[in-house]
Amino acid sequence: MGKKLEGSGLWESSRMMLPENMNRINRDGRETWHSVKPVLDEQKLEEIEHTLALSLRSHVRVTVVVFDPLEKKLFSGFVTSIHTHSREIKLQWAEEWKWLNVDDILEAYIV
């Protein structure tokens, strides 16, 4: 078996933390708050829904900020369809499109 260290040195009773590891732990701790979806108030939700409806009716470009656990995502395009029963919109730009859940949208504004 191994020999027991003698004395009351630092290595005997605890482990040493490397500065690189401490920085990573601190950075990871700061970044975890992004993973929690913020709760929007009723006025903000109505504003988002109004902006999306305006984009559909007037065919104007809208930019939406969508919640993602790792980062906020921005999409810009035209709302071409709204499904009220599933609370989804179809956002189209150029030849591409994407279905987005209205409840995941944090912000919407006309470009």
Tab-separated table of N, CA and C in Angstrom:
chain	number	residue	atom	x	y	z
A	1	MET	N	0.827	-1.174	0.000
A	1	MET	CA	0.000	0.000	0.000
A	1	MET	C	0.881	1.250	0.000
A	2	GLY	N	0.247	2.381	-0.213
A	2	GLY	CA	0.984	3.632	-0.261
A	2	GLY	C	1.409	4.115	1.112
A	3	LYS	N	2.389	4.961	1.137
A	3	LYS	CA	2.902	5.509	2.388
A	3	LYS	C	2.129	6.770	2.727
A	4	LYS	N	1.732	6.921	3.975
A	4	LYS	CA	0.979	8.084	4.416
A	4	LYS	C	1.914	9.280	4.495
A	5	LEU	N	1.420	10.436	3.995
A	5	LEU	CA	2.215	11.653	4.064
A	5	LEU	C	2.303	12.121	5.503
A	6	GLU	N	3.454	12.610	5.873
A	6	GLU	CA	3.633	13.084	7.238
A	6	GLU	C	3.552	14.597	7.253
A	7	GLY	N	3.207	15.161	8.395
A	7	GLY	CA	3.106	16.597	8.537
A	7	GLY	C	1.689	17.072	8.254
A	8	SER	N	1.490	18.348	8.333
A	8	SER	CA	0.147	18.909	8.125
A	8	SER	C	0.158	19.851	6.920
A	9	GLY	N	0.744	19.401	5.838
A	9	GLY	CA	0.831	20.218	4.633
A	9	GLY	C	-0.486	20.323	3.895
A	10	LEU	N	-0.503	21.176	2.899
A	10	LEU	CA	-1.700	21.432	2.100
A	10	LEU	C	-2.163	20.180	1.364
A	11	TRP	N	-1.252	19.391	0.851
A	11	TRP	CA	-1.600	18.227	0.066
A	11	TRP	C	-2.163	17.094	0.910
A	12	GLU	N	-1.943	17.155	2.205
A	12	GLU	CA	-2.369	16.053	3.058
A	12	GLU	C	-3.881	16.045	3.269
A	13	SER	N	-4.485	17.201	3.471
A	13	SER	CA	-5.883	17.213	3.878
A	13	SER	C	-6.848	17.784	2.847
A	14	SER	N	-6.354	18.355	1.784
A	14	SER	CA	-7.281	18.955	0.815
A	14	SER	C	-6.731	18.815	-0.598
A	15	ARG	N	-7.546	19.157	-1.545
A	15	ARG	CA	-7.111	19.132	-2.940
A	15	ARG	C	-6.904	20.552	-3.405
A	16	MET	N	-6.001	20.705	-4.322
A	16	MET	CA	-5.699	22.035	-4.829
A	16	MET	C	-6.515	22.283	-6.098
A	17	MET	N	-7.046	23.476	-6.252
A	17	MET	CA	-7.838	23.847	-7.421
A	17	MET	C	-6.954	24.661	-8.361
A	18	LEU	N	-6.836	24.197	-9.599
A	18	LEU	CA	-6.068	24.940	-10.589
A	18	LEU	C	-6.840	26.187	-11.012
A	19	PRO	N	-6.127	27.293	-11.280
A	19	PRO	CA	-6.826	28.528	-11.682
A	19	PRO	C	-7.701	28.351	-12.919
A	20	GLU	N	-7.262	27.528	-13.883
A	20	GLU	CA	-8.062	27.320	-15.091
A	20	GLU	C	-9.406	26.662	-14.756
A	21	ASN	N	-9.356	25.701	-13.842
A	21	ASN	CA	-10.590	25.024	-13.443
A	21	ASN	C	-11.508	25.963	-12.683
A	22	MET	N	-10.947	26.796	-11.816
A	22	MET	CA	-11.760	27.742	-11.046
A	22	MET	C	-12.437	28.743	-11.988
A	23	ASN	N	-11.703	29.227	-12.991
A	23	ASN	CA	-12.288	30.164	-13.962
A	23	ASN	C	-13.429	29.512	-14.728
A	24	ARG	N	-13.243	28.253	-15.141
A	24	ARG	CA	-14.294	27.554	-15.876
A	24	ARG	C	-15.527	27.352	-15.008
A	25	ILE	N	-15.330	26.996	-13.759
A	25	ILE	CA	-16.459	26.799	-12.844
A	25	ILE	C	-17.214	28.104	-12.663
A	26	ASN	N	-16.494	29.200	-12.475
A	26	ASN	CA	-17.140	30.506	-12.317
A	26	ASN	C	-17.887	30.903	-13.576
A	27	ARG	N	-17.259	30.691	-14.755
A	27	ARG	CA	-17.907	31.044	-16.021
A	27	ARG	C	-19.161	30.210	-16.236
A	28	ASP	N	-19.065	28.897	-15.974
A	28	ASP	CA	-20.226	28.026	-16.131
A	28	ASP	C	-21.344	28.435	-15.190
A	29	GLY	N	-20.999	28.855	-14.002
A	29	GLY	CA	-22.001	29.304	-13.029
A	29	GLY	C	-22.724	30.547	-13.492
A	30	ARG	N	-21.991	31.472	-14.124
A	30	ARG	CA	-22.618	32.699	-14.629
A	30	ARG	C	-23.504	32.415	-15.826
A	31	GLU	N	-23.145	31.435	-16.638
A	31	GLU	CA	-23.889	31.153	-17.854
A	31	GLU	C	-25.152	30.331	-17.604
A	32	THR	N	-25.267	29.681	-16.472
A	32	THR	CA	-26.428	28.831	-16.241
A	32	THR	C	-27.708	29.630	-16.075
A	33	TRP	N	-27.632	30.897	-15.705
A	33	TRP	CA	-28.856	31.671	-15.541
A	33	TRP	C	-29.572	31.861	-16.868
A	34	HIS	N	-28.874	31.721	-17.986
A	34	HIS	CA	-29.516	31.851	-19.294
A	34	HIS	C	-30.443	30.675	-19.590
A	35	SER	N	-30.249	29.564	-18.901
A	35	SER	CA	-31.037	28.385	-19.215
A	35	SER	C	-32.462	28.458	-18.658
A	36	VAL	N	-32.756	29.443	-17.833
A	36	VAL	CA	-34.094	29.597	-17.261
A	36	VAL	C	-34.876	30.591	-18.108
A	37	LYS	N	-36.011	30.158	-18.608
A	37	LYS	CA	-36.826	31.025	-19.465
A	37	LYS	C	-37.481	32.113	-18.618
A	38	PRO	N	-37.326	33.373	-19.014
A	38	PRO	CA	-37.965	34.451	-18.261
A	38	PRO	C	-39.482	34.425	-18.452
A	39	VAL	N	-40.189	34.864	-17.449
A	39	VAL	CA	-41.655	34.929	-17.504
A	39	VAL	C	-42.040	36.332	-17.959
A	40	LEU	N	-42.776	36.396	-19.060
A	40	LEU	CA	-43.202	37.684	-19.609
A	40	LEU	C	-44.560	38.064	-19.040
A	41	ASP	N	-44.757	39.355	-18.803
A	41	ASP	CA	-46.042	39.809	-18.300
A	41	ASP	C	-47.065	39.875	-19.439
A	42	GLU	N	-48.331	40.039	-19.081
A	42	GLU	CA	-49.425	40.031	-20.069
A	42	GLU	C	-49.261	41.122	-21.121
A	43	GLN	N	-48.811	42.296	-20.709
A	43	GLN	CA	-48.657	43.402	-21.650
A	43	GLN	C	-47.605	43.078	-22.708
A	44	LYS	N	-46.495	42.479	-22.294
A	44	LYS	CA	-45.440	42.110	-23.237
A	44	LYS	C	-45.930	41.025	-24.197
A	45	LEU	N	-46.678	40.039	-23.695
A	45	LEU	CA	-47.222	38.989	-24.550
A	45	LEU	C	-48.178	39.565	-25.596
A	46	GLU	N	-49.036	40.493	-25.185
A	46	GLU	CA	-49.961	41.128	-26.123
A	46	GLU	C	-49.207	41.922	-27.180
A	47	GLU	N	-48.139	42.598	-26.770
A	47	GLU	CA	-47.329	43.369	-27.707
A	47	GLU	C	-46.683	42.446	-28.756
A	48	ILE	N	-46.175	41.309	-28.316
A	48	ILE	CA	-45.563	40.337	-29.231
A	48	ILE	C	-46.613	39.811	-30.203
A	49	GLU	N	-47.784	39.419	-29.685
A	49	GLU	CA	-48.843	38.883	-30.537
A	49	GLU	C	-49.325	39.926	-31.542
A	50	HIS	N	-49.440	41.178	-31.108
A	50	HIS	CA	-49.867	42.264	-31.999
A	50	HIS	C	-48.843	42.470	-33.121
A	51	THR	N	-47.567	42.440	-32.790
A	51	THR	CA	-46.513	42.622	-33.787
A	51	THR	C	-46.520	41.486	-34.805
A	52	LEU	N	-46.720	40.258	-34.347
A	52	LEU	CA	-46.777	39.109	-35.258
A	52	LEU	C	-47.989	39.201	-36.181
A	53	ALA	N	-49.131	39.611	-35.633
A	53	ALA	CA	-50.342	39.762	-36.451
A	53	ALA	C	-50.165	40.877	-37.482
A	54	LEU	N	-49.500	41.960	-37.091
A	54	LEU	CA	-49.237	43.058	-38.017
A	54	LEU	C	-48.342	42.593	-39.168
A	55	SER	N	-47.354	41.776	-38.866
A	55	SER	CA	-46.479	41.240	-39.908
A	55	SER	C	-47.265	40.373	-40.879
A	56	LEU	N	-48.197	39.576	-40.367
A	56	LEU	CA	-49.013	38.721	-41.232
A	56	LEU	C	-49.941	39.555	-42.111
A	57	ARG	N	-50.659	40.519	-41.511
A	57	ARG	CA	-51.629	41.327	-42.249
A	57	ARG	C	-50.984	42.258	-43.261
A	58	SER	N	-49.922	42.959	-42.845
A	58	SER	CA	-49.315	43.999	-43.685
A	58	SER	C	-48.107	43.521	-44.469
A	59	HIS	N	-47.732	42.288	-44.275
A	59	HIS	CA	-46.581	41.693	-44.946
A	59	HIS	C	-45.325	42.546	-44.755
A	60	VAL	N	-45.033	42.848	-43.483
A	60	VAL	CA	-43.813	43.583	-43.136
A	60	VAL	C	-42.862	42.649	-42.402
A	61	ARG	N	-41.583	42.898	-42.575
A	61	ARG	CA	-40.552	42.060	-41.953
A	61	ARG	C	-40.535	42.288	-40.440
A	62	VAL	N	-40.428	41.188	-39.727
A	62	VAL	CA	-40.391	41.228	-38.270
A	62	VAL	C	-39.137	40.480	-37.806
A	63	THR	N	-38.563	40.943	-36.721
A	63	THR	CA	-37.446	40.248	-36.087
A	63	THR	C	-37.925	39.735	-34.742
A	64	VAL	N	-37.671	38.461	-34.478
A	64	VAL	CA	-38.086	37.866	-33.206
A	64	VAL	C	-36.859	37.333	-32.471
A	65	VAL	N	-36.888	37.480	-31.152
A	65	VAL	CA	-35.865	36.917	-30.278
A	65	VAL	C	-36.496	35.710	-29.613
A	66	VAL	N	-35.914	34.536	-29.845
A	66	VAL	CA	-36.480	33.277	-29.368
A	66	VAL	C	-35.614	32.719	-28.246
A	67	PHE	N	-36.267	32.242	-27.195
A	67	PHE	CA	-35.545	31.644	-26.076
A	67	PHE	C	-34.960	30.299	-26.473
A	68	ASP	N	-33.732	30.073	-26.056
A	68	ASP	CA	-33.053	28.791	-26.205
A	68	ASP	C	-32.253	28.596	-24.916
A	69	PRO	N	-32.197	27.390	-24.368
A	69	PRO	CA	-31.481	27.205	-23.101
A	69	PRO	C	-30.023	27.658	-23.134
A	70	LEU	N	-29.387	27.639	-24.286
A	70	LEU	CA	-27.980	28.012	-24.365
A	70	LEU	C	-27.757	29.466	-24.746
A	71	GLU	N	-28.656	30.022	-25.566
A	71	GLU	CA	-28.487	31.397	-26.019
A	71	GLU	C	-29.803	31.930	-26.580
A	72	LYS	N	-29.863	33.225	-26.756
A	72	LYS	CA	-31.016	33.816	-27.414
A	72	LYS	C	-30.773	33.760	-28.915
A	73	LYS	N	-31.798	33.385	-29.668
A	73	LYS	CA	-31.676	33.278	-31.118
A	73	LYS	C	-32.522	34.353	-31.775
A	74	LEU	N	-31.986	34.966	-32.819
A	74	LEU	CA	-32.700	35.979	-33.578
A	74	LEU	C	-33.078	35.423	-34.937
A	75	PHE	N	-34.327	35.656	-35.322
A	75	PHE	CA	-34.815	35.294	-36.645
A	75	PHE	C	-35.493	36.525	-37.227
A	76	SER	N	-35.308	36.747	-38.499
A	76	SER	CA	-35.936	37.881	-39.154
A	76	SER	C	-36.592	37.389	-40.442
A	77	GLY	N	-37.847	37.780	-40.640
A	77	GLY	CA	-38.559	37.353	-41.841
A	77	GLY	C	-39.992	37.846	-41.809
A	78	PHE	N	-40.830	37.185	-42.591
A	78	PHE	CA	-42.232	37.551	-42.708
A	78	PHE	C	-43.099	36.446	-42.113
A	79	VAL	N	-44.067	36.826	-41.308
A	79	VAL	CA	-45.011	35.850	-40.768
A	79	VAL	C	-45.977	35.499	-41.884
A	80	THR	N	-46.012	34.216	-42.256
A	80	THR	CA	-46.882	33.795	-43.352
A	80	THR	C	-48.065	32.966	-42.871
A	81	SER	N	-48.024	32.518	-41.612
A	81	SER	CA	-49.128	31.727	-41.081
A	81	SER	C	-49.088	31.782	-39.556
A	82	ILE	N	-50.291	31.825	-38.965
A	82	ILE	CA	-50.408	31.782	-37.508
A	82	ILE	C	-51.399	30.683	-37.153
A	83	HIS	N	-50.966	29.744	-36.343
A	83	HIS	CA	-51.851	28.694	-35.830
A	83	HIS	C	-52.170	29.017	-34.380
A	84	THR	N	-53.380	29.519	-34.149
A	84	THR	CA	-53.750	29.931	-32.794
A	84	THR	C	-53.950	28.740	-31.860
A	85	HIS	N	-54.408	27.608	-32.382
A	85	HIS	CA	-54.652	26.439	-31.533
A	85	HIS	C	-53.354	25.851	-30.986
A	86	SER	N	-52.279	25.876	-31.757
A	86	SER	CA	-50.998	25.349	-31.278
A	86	SER	C	-50.036	26.466	-30.878
A	87	ARG	N	-50.465	27.726	-31.044
A	87	ARG	CA	-49.664	28.905	-30.701
A	87	ARG	C	-48.313	28.880	-31.418
A	88	GLU	N	-48.367	28.662	-32.737
A	88	GLU	CA	-47.162	28.650	-33.556
A	88	GLU	C	-47.309	29.630	-34.709
A	89	ILE	N	-46.169	30.165	-35.148
A	89	ILE	CA	-46.147	31.012	-36.343
A	89	ILE	C	-45.162	30.409	-37.333
A	90	LYS	N	-45.419	30.671	-38.594
A	90	LYS	CA	-44.484	30.263	-39.637
A	90	LYS	C	-43.766	31.530	-40.089
A	91	LEU	N	-42.468	31.561	-39.851
A	91	LEU	CA	-41.644	32.705	-40.230
A	91	LEU	C	-40.845	32.327	-41.467
A	92	GLN	N	-40.947	33.133	-42.508
A	92	GLN	CA	-40.299	32.813	-43.774
A	92	GLN	C	-39.366	33.930	-44.188
A	93	TRP	N	-38.195	33.539	-44.696
A	93	TRP	CA	-37.226	34.468	-45.252
A	93	TRP	C	-36.586	33.770	-46.447
A	94	ALA	N	-36.387	34.520	-47.520
A	94	ALA	CA	-35.848	33.981	-48.774
A	94	ALA	C	-36.604	32.702	-49.136
A	95	GLU	N	-35.913	31.599	-49.288
A	95	GLU	CA	-36.545	30.323	-49.620
A	95	GLU	C	-36.673	29.412	-48.399
A	96	GLU	N	-36.370	29.918	-47.229
A	96	GLU	CA	-36.412	29.116	-46.012
A	96	GLU	C	-37.569	29.559	-45.127
A	97	TRP	N	-37.987	28.670	-44.231
A	97	TRP	CA	-39.026	28.983	-43.264
A	97	TRP	C	-38.831	28.140	-42.015
A	98	LYS	N	-39.450	28.581	-40.924
A	98	LYS	CA	-39.324	27.871	-39.654
A	98	LYS	C	-40.591	28.108	-38.841
A	99	TRP	N	-41.074	27.033	-38.219
A	99	TRP	CA	-42.199	27.160	-37.299
A	99	TRP	C	-41.649	27.510	-35.917
A	100	LEU	N	-42.204	28.539	-35.303
A	100	LEU	CA	-41.768	28.988	-33.978
A	100	LEU	C	-42.951	28.980	-33.021
A	101	ASN	N	-42.715	28.534	-31.817
A	101	ASN	CA	-43.734	28.569	-30.780
A	101	ASN	C	-43.816	29.995	-30.230
A	102	VAL	N	-45.006	30.553	-30.212
A	102	VAL	CA	-45.186	31.927	-29.741
A	102	VAL	C	-44.745	32.062	-28.289
A	103	ASP	N	-44.934	31.026	-27.486
A	103	ASP	CA	-44.555	31.097	-26.075
A	103	ASP	C	-43.044	31.124	-25.870
A	104	ASP	N	-42.269	30.775	-26.895
A	104	ASP	CA	-40.804	30.829	-26.802
A	104	ASP	C	-40.239	32.171	-27.250
A	105	ILE	N	-41.090	33.038	-27.789
A	105	ILE	CA	-40.632	34.343	-28.281
A	105	ILE	C	-40.540	35.302	-27.101
A	106	LEU	N	-39.360	35.897	-26.953
A	106	LEU	CA	-39.129	36.858	-25.866
A	106	LEU	C	-39.374	38.291	-26.309
A	107	GLU	N	-39.195	38.545	-27.607
A	107	GLU	CA	-39.348	39.881	-28.121
A	107	GLU	C	-39.652	39.821	-29.611
A	108	ALA	N	-40.447	40.752	-30.104
A	108	ALA	CA	-40.752	40.845	-31.536
A	108	ALA	C	-40.867	42.313	-31.902
A	109	TYR	N	-40.213	42.683	-32.991
A	109	TYR	CA	-40.308	44.068	-33.427
A	109	TYR	C	-40.205	44.144	-34.938
A	110	ILE	N	-40.838	45.192	-35.477
A	110	ILE	CA	-40.856	45.436	-36.921
A	110	ILE	C	-39.533	46.057	-37.317
A	111	VAL	N	-38.976	45.551	-38.414
A	111	VAL	CA	-37.672	46.056	-38.887
A	111	VAL	C	-37.877	47.331	-39.669
